[in-house]
PDB file of C-alpha atoms in Angstrom:
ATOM      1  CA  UNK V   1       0.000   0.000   0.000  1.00  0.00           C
ATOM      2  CA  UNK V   2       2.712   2.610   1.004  1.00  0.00           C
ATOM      3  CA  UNK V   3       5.087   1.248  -2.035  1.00  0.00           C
ATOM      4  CA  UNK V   4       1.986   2.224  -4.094  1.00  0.00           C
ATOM      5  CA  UNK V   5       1.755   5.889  -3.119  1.00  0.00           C
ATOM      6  CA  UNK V   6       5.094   6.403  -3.284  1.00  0.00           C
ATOM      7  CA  UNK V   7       4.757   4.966  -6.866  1.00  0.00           C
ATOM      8  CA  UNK V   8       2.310   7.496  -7.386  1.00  0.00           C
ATOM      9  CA  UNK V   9       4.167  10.064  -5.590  1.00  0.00           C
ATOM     10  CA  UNK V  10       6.702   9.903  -8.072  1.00  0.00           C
ATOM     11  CA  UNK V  11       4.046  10.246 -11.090  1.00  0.00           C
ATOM     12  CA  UNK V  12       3.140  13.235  -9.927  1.00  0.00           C
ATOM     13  CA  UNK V  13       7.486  14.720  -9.585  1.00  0.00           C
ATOM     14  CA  UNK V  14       6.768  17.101 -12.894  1.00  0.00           C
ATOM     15  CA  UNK V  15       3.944  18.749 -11.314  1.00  0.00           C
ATOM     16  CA  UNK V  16       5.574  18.783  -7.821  1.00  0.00           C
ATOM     17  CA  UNK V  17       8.692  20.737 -10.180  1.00  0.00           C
ATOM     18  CA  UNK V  18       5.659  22.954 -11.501  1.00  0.00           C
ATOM     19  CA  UNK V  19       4.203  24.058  -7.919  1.00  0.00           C
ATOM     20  CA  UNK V  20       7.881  24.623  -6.708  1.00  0.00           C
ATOM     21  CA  UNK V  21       8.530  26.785  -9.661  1.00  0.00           C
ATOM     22  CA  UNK V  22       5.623  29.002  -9.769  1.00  0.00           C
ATOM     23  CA  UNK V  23       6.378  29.438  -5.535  1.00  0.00           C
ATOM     24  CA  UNK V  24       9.878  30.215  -6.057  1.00  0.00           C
ATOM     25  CA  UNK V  25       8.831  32.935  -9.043  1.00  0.00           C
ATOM     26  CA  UNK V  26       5.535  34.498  -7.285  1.00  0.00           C
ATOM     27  CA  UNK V  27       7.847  34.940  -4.152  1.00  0.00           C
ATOM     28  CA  UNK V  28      10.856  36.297  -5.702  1.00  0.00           C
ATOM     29  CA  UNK V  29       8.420  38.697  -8.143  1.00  0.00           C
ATOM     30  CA  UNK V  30       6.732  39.855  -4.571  1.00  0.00           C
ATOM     31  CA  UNK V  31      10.119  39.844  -2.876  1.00  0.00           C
ATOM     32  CA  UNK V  32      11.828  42.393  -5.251  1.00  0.00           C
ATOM     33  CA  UNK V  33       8.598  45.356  -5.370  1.00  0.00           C
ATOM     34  CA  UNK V  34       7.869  44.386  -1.812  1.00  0.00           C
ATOM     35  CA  UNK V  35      10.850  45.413  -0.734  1.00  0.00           C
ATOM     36  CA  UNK V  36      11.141  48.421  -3.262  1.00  0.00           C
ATOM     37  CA  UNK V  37       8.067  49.486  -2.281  1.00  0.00           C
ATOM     38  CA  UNK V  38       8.373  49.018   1.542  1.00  0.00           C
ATOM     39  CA  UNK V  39      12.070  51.135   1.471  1.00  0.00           C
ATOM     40  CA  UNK V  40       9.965  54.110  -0.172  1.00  0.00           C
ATOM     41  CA  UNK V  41       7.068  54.143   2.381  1.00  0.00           C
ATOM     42  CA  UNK V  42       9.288  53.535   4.782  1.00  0.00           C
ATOM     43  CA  UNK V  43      11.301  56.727   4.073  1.00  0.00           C
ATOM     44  CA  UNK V  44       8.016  58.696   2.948  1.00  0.00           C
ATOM     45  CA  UNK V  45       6.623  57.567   6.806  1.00  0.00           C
ATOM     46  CA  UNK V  46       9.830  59.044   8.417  1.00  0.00           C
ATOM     47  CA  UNK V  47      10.295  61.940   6.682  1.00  0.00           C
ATOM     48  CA  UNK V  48       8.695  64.892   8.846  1.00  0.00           C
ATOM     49  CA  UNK V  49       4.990  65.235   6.817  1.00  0.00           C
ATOM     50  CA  UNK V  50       2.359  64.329   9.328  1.00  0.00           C
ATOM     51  CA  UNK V  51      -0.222  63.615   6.375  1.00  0.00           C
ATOM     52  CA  UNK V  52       1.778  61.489   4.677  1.00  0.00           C
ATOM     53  CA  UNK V  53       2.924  59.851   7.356  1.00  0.00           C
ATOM     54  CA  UNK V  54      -0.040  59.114   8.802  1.00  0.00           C
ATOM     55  CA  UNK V  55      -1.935  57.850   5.854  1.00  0.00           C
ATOM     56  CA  UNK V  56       0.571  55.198   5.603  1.00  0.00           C
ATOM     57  CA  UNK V  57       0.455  54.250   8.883  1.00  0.00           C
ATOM     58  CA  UNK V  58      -3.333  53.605   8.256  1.00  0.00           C
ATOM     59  CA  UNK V  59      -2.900  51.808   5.722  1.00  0.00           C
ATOM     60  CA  UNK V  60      -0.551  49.526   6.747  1.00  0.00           C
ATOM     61  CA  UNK V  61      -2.225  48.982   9.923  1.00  0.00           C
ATOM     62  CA  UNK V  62      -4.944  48.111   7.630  1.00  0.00           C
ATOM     63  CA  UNK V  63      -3.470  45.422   6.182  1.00  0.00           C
ATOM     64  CA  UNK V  64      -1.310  44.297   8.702  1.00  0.00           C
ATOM     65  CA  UNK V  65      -4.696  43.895  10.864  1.00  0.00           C
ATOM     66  CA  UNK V  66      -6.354  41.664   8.276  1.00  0.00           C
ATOM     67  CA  UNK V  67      -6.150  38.379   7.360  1.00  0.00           C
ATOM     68  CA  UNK V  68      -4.288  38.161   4.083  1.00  0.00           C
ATOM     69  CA  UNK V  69      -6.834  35.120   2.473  1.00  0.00           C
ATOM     70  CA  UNK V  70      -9.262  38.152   2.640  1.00  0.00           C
ATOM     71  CA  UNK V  71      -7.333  40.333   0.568  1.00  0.00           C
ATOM     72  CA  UNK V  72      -6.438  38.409  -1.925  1.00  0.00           C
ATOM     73  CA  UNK V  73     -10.238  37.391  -2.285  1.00  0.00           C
ATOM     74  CA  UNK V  74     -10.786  41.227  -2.264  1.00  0.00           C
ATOM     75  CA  UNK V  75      -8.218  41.534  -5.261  1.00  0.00           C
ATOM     76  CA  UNK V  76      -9.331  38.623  -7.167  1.00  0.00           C
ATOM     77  CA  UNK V  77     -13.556  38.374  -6.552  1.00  0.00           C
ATOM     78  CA  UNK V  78     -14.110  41.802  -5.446  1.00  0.00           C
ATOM     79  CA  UNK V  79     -12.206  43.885  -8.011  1.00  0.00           C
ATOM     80  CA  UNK V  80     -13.767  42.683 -11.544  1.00  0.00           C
ATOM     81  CA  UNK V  81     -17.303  43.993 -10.218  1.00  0.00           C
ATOM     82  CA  UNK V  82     -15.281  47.259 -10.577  1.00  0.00           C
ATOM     83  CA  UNK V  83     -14.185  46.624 -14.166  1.00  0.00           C
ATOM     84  CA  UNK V  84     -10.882  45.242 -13.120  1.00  0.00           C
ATOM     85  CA  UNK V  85     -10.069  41.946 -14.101  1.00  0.00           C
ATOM     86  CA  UNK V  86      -7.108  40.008 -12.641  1.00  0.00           C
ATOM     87  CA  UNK V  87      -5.673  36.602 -13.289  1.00  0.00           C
ATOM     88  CA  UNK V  88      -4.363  35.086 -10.524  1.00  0.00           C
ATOM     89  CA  UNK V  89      -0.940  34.872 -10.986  1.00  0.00           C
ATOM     90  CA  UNK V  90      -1.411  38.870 -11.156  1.00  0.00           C
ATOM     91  CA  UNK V  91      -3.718  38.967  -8.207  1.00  0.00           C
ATOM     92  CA  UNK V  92      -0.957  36.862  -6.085  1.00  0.00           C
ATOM     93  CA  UNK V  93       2.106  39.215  -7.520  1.00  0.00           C
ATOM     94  CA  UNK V  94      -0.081  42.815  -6.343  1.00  0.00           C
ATOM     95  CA  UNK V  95      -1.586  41.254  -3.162  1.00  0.00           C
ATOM     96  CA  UNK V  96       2.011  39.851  -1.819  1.00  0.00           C
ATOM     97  CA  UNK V  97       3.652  42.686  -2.545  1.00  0.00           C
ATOM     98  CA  UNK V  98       1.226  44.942  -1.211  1.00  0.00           C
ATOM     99  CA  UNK V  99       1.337  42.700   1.909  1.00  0.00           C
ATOM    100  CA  UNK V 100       5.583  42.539   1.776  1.00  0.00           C
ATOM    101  CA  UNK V 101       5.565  46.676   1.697  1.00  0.00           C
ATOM    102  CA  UNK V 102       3.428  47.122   4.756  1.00  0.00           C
ATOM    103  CA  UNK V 103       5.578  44.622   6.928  1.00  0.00           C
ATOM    104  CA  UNK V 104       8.534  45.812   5.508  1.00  0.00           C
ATOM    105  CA  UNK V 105       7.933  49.549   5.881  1.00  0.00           C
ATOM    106  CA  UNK V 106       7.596  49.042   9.412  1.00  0.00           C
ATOM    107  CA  UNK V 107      10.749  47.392   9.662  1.00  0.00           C
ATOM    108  CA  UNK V 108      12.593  50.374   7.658  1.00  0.00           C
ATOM    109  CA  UNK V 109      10.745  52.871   9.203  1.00  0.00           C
ATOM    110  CA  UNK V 110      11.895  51.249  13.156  1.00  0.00           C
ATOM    111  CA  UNK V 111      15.839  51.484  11.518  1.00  0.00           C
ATOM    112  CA  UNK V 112      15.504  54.917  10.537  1.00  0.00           C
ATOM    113  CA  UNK V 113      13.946  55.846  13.962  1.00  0.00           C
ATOM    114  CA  UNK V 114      16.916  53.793  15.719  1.00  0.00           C
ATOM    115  CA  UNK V 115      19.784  56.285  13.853  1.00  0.00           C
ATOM    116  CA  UNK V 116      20.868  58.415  16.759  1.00  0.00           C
ATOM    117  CA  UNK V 117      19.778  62.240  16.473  1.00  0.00           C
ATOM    118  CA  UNK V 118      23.174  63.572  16.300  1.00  0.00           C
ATOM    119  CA  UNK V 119      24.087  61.683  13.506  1.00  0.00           C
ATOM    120  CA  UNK V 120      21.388  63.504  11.801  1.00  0.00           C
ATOM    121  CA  UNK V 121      21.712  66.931  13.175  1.00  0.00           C
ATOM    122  CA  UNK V 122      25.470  66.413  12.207  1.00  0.00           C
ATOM    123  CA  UNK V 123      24.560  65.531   8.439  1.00  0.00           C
ATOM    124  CA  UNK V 124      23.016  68.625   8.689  1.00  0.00           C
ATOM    125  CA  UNK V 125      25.406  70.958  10.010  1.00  0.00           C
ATOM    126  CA  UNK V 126      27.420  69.691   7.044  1.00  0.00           C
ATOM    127  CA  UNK V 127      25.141  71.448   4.552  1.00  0.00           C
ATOM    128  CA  UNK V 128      23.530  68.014   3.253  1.00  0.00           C
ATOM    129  CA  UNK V 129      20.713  67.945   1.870  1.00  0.00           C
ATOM    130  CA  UNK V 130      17.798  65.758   2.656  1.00  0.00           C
ATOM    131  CA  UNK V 131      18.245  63.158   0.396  1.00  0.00           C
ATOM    132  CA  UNK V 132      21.955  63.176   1.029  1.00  0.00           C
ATOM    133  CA  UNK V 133      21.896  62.864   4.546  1.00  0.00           C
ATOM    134  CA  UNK V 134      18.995  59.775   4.174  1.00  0.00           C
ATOM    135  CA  UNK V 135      21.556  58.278   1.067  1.00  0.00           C
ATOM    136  CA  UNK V 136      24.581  58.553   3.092  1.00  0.00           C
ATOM    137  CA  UNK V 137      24.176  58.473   6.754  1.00  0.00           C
ATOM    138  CA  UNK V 138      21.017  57.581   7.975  1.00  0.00           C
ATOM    139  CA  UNK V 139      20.368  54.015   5.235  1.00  0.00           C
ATOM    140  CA  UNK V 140      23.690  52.766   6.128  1.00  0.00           C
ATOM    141  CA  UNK V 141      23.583  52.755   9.878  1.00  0.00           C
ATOM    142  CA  UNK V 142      19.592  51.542   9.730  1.00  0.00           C
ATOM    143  CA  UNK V 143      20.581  48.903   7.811  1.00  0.00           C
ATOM    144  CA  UNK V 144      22.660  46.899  10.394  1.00  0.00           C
ATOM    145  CA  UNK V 145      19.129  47.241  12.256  1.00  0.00           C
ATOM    146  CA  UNK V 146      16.873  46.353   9.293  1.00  0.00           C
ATOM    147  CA  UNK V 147      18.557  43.404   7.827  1.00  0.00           C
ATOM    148  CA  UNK V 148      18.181  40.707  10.099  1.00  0.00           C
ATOM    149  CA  UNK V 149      14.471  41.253  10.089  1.00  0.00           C
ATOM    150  CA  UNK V 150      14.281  42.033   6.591  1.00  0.00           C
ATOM    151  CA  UNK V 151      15.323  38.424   5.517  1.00  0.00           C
ATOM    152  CA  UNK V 152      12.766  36.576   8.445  1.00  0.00           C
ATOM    153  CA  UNK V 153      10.323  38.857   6.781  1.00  0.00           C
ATOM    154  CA  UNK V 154      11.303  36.808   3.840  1.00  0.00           C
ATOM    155  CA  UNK V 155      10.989  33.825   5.000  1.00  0.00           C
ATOM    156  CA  UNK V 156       7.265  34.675   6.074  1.00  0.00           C
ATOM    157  CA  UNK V 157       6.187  36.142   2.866  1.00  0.00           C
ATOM    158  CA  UNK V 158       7.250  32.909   0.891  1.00  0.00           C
ATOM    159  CA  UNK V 159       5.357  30.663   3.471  1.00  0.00           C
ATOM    160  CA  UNK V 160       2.480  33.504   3.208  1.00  0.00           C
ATOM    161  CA  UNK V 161       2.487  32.852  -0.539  1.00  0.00           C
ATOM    162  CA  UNK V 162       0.582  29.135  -0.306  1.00  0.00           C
ATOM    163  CA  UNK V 163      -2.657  31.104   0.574  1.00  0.00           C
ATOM    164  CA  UNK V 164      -2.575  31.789  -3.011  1.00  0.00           C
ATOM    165  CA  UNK V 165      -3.709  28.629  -4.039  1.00  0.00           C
ATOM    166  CA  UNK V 166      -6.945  30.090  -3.049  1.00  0.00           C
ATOM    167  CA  UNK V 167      -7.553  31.725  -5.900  1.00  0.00           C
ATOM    168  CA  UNK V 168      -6.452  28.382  -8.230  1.00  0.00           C
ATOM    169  CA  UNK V 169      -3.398  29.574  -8.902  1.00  0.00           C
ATOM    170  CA  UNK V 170      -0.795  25.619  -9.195  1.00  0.00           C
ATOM    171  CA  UNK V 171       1.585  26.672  -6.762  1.00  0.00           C
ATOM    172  CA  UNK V 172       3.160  23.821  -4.075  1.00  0.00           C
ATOM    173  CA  UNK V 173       0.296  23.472  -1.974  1.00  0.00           C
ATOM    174  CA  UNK V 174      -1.990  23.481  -4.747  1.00  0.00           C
ATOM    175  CA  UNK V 175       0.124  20.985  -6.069  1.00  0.00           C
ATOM    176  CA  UNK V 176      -0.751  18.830  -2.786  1.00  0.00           C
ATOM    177  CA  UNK V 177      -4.436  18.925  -2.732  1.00  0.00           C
ATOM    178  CA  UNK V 178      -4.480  17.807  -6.268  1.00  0.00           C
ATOM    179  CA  UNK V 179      -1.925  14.886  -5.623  1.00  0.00           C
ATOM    180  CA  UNK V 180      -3.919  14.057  -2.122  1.00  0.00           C
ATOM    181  CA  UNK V 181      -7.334  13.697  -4.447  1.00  0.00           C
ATOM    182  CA  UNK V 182      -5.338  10.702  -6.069  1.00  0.00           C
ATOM    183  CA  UNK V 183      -2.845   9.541  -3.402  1.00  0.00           C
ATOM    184  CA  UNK V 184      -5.111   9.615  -0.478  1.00  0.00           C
ATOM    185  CA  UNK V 185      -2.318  10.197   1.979  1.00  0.00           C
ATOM    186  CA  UNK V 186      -3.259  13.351   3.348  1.00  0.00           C
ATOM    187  CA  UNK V 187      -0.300  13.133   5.994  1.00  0.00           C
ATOM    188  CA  UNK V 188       2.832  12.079   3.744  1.00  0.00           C
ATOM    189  CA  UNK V 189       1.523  14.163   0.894  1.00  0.00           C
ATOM    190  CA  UNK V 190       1.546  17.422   2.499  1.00  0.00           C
ATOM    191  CA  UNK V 191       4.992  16.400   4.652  1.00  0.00           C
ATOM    192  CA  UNK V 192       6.572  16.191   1.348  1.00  0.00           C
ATOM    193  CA  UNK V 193       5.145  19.403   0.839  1.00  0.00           C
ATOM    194  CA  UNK V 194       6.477  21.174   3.820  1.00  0.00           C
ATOM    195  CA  UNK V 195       9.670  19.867   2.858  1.00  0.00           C
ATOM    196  CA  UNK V 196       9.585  21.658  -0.461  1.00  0.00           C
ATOM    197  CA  UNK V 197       8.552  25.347   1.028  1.00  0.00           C
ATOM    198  CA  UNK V 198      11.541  23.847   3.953  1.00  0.00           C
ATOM    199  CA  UNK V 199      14.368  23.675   1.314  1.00  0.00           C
ATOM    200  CA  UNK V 200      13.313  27.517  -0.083  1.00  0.00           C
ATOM    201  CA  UNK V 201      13.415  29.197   3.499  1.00  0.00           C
ATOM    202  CA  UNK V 202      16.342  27.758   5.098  1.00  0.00           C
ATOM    203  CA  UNK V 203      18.799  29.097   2.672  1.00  0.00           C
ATOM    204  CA  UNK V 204      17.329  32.772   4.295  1.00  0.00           C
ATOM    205  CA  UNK V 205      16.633  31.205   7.837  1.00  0.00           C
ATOM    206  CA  UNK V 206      20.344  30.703   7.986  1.00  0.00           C
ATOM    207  CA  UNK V 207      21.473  33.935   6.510  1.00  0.00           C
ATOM    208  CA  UNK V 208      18.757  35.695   9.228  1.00  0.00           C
ATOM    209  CA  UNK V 209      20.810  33.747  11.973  1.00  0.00           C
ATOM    210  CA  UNK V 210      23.816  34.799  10.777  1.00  0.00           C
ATOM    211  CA  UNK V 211      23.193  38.271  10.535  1.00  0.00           C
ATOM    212  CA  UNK V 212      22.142  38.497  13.975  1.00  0.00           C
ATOM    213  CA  UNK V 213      25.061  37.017  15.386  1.00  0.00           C
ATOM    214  CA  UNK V 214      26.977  39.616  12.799  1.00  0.00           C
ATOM    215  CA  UNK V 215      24.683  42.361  14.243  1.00  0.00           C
ATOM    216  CA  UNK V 216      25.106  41.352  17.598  1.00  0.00           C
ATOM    217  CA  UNK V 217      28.754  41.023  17.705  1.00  0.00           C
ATOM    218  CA  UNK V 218      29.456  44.619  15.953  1.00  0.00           C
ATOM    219  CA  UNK V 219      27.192  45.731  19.133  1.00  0.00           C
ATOM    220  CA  UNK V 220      29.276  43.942  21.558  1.00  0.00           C
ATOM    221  CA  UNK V 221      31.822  45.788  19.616  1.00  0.00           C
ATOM    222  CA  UNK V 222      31.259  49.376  20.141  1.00  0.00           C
ATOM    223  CA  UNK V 223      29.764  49.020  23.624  1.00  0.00           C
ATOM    224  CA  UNK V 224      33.190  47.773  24.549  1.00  0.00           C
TER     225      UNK V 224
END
């Protein structure tokens, strides 16, 4: 009986390939705007305009206060009674990156915050303009704070991105329900598929790890 499903198992390796594929791409797609995106509001939420600032902060309080399955329903049911019509690859790519932004905005905006006032007011006794004093001495210090968090916020997004199979979209856990509806093996089907989204995030759970021992140490560093 096992020897059977594993027989079957291995039928179903192209499509398994497939799921992993179309994870790996809707991830790294999300990955790269998200974190575009998320450096800009970041900046935008830190920079001194109250309005602004604030109707960011909504916003991603918005979405970081909702369930993401419901907003990808919202961009994929909801927004064609508008006139808009997604498929769902596009409807995972805009809702993952709008989700990636808000997380990640928060984490740029907390660096920023973290830069030491006189490092600032020093950029600006040197005649620096805004953008000057945010390219060269605020961004490089926040980094060593936003890294480490950056790349577990990684990791999260490409587990996050299996609710897309929601929508019908063949990703890895779609994969698994259609390979459970013929291997009914519910518990080694979906092992095999926590393996696969396993091999994508460790790669960036070690780097995350590794950074924060890096971060930590350079701490250790200059308290000494």
């Amino acid at each position: 009986m096992i020897w059977q499903q594993f027989l079957s198992l291995a039928g179903s390796y192209p499509l398994a390939l497939r799921g992993l594929g179309m994870t790996v791409v809707l991830s790294l797609i999300s990955l790269v705007l998200g974190t575009l995106l998320g450096f800009g509001l970041g900046i935008l939420r830190t920079g001194g305009n109250r309005l602004i600032s604030s109707v960011i902060g909504a916003w991603v309080d918005l979405i970081r206060g909702t369930p993401f399955l419901v907003q990808i329903f919202l961009i994929f049911f909801i927004l064609p009674e508008f006139g808009i019509e997604l498929d769902a690859f596009t409807a995972g790519i805009i809702a993952l990156t709008n989700l990636a932004a808000c997380f990640i905005c928060e984490i740029v905006a907390a660096g920023i915050r973290s830069v030491p006032t006189g490092q600032v007011e020093a950029a600006l006794a040197s005649g620096l303009s805004r953008w000057q004093r945010m390219r060269q001495v605020v961004l490089p210090q926040a980094m060593r704070i936003v890294l480490p968090p950056l790349v577990g916020q990684y990791v999260l997004l490409i587990k996050d991105s299996s609710v897309v199979s929601a929508i019908g979209l063949t990703d890895l856990t779609r994969v698994g329900w259609l390979v459970v509806q013929r291997v009914p093996n519910g518990l080694l089907v979906f092992f095999l598929v926590g393996v696969g989204y396993f091999i994508v995030c460790y790669p960036l759970i070690m780097l995350a790890r590794r950074l924060e021992r890096r971060m930590g140490a350079a701490h250790g560093e200059v308290q000494l």
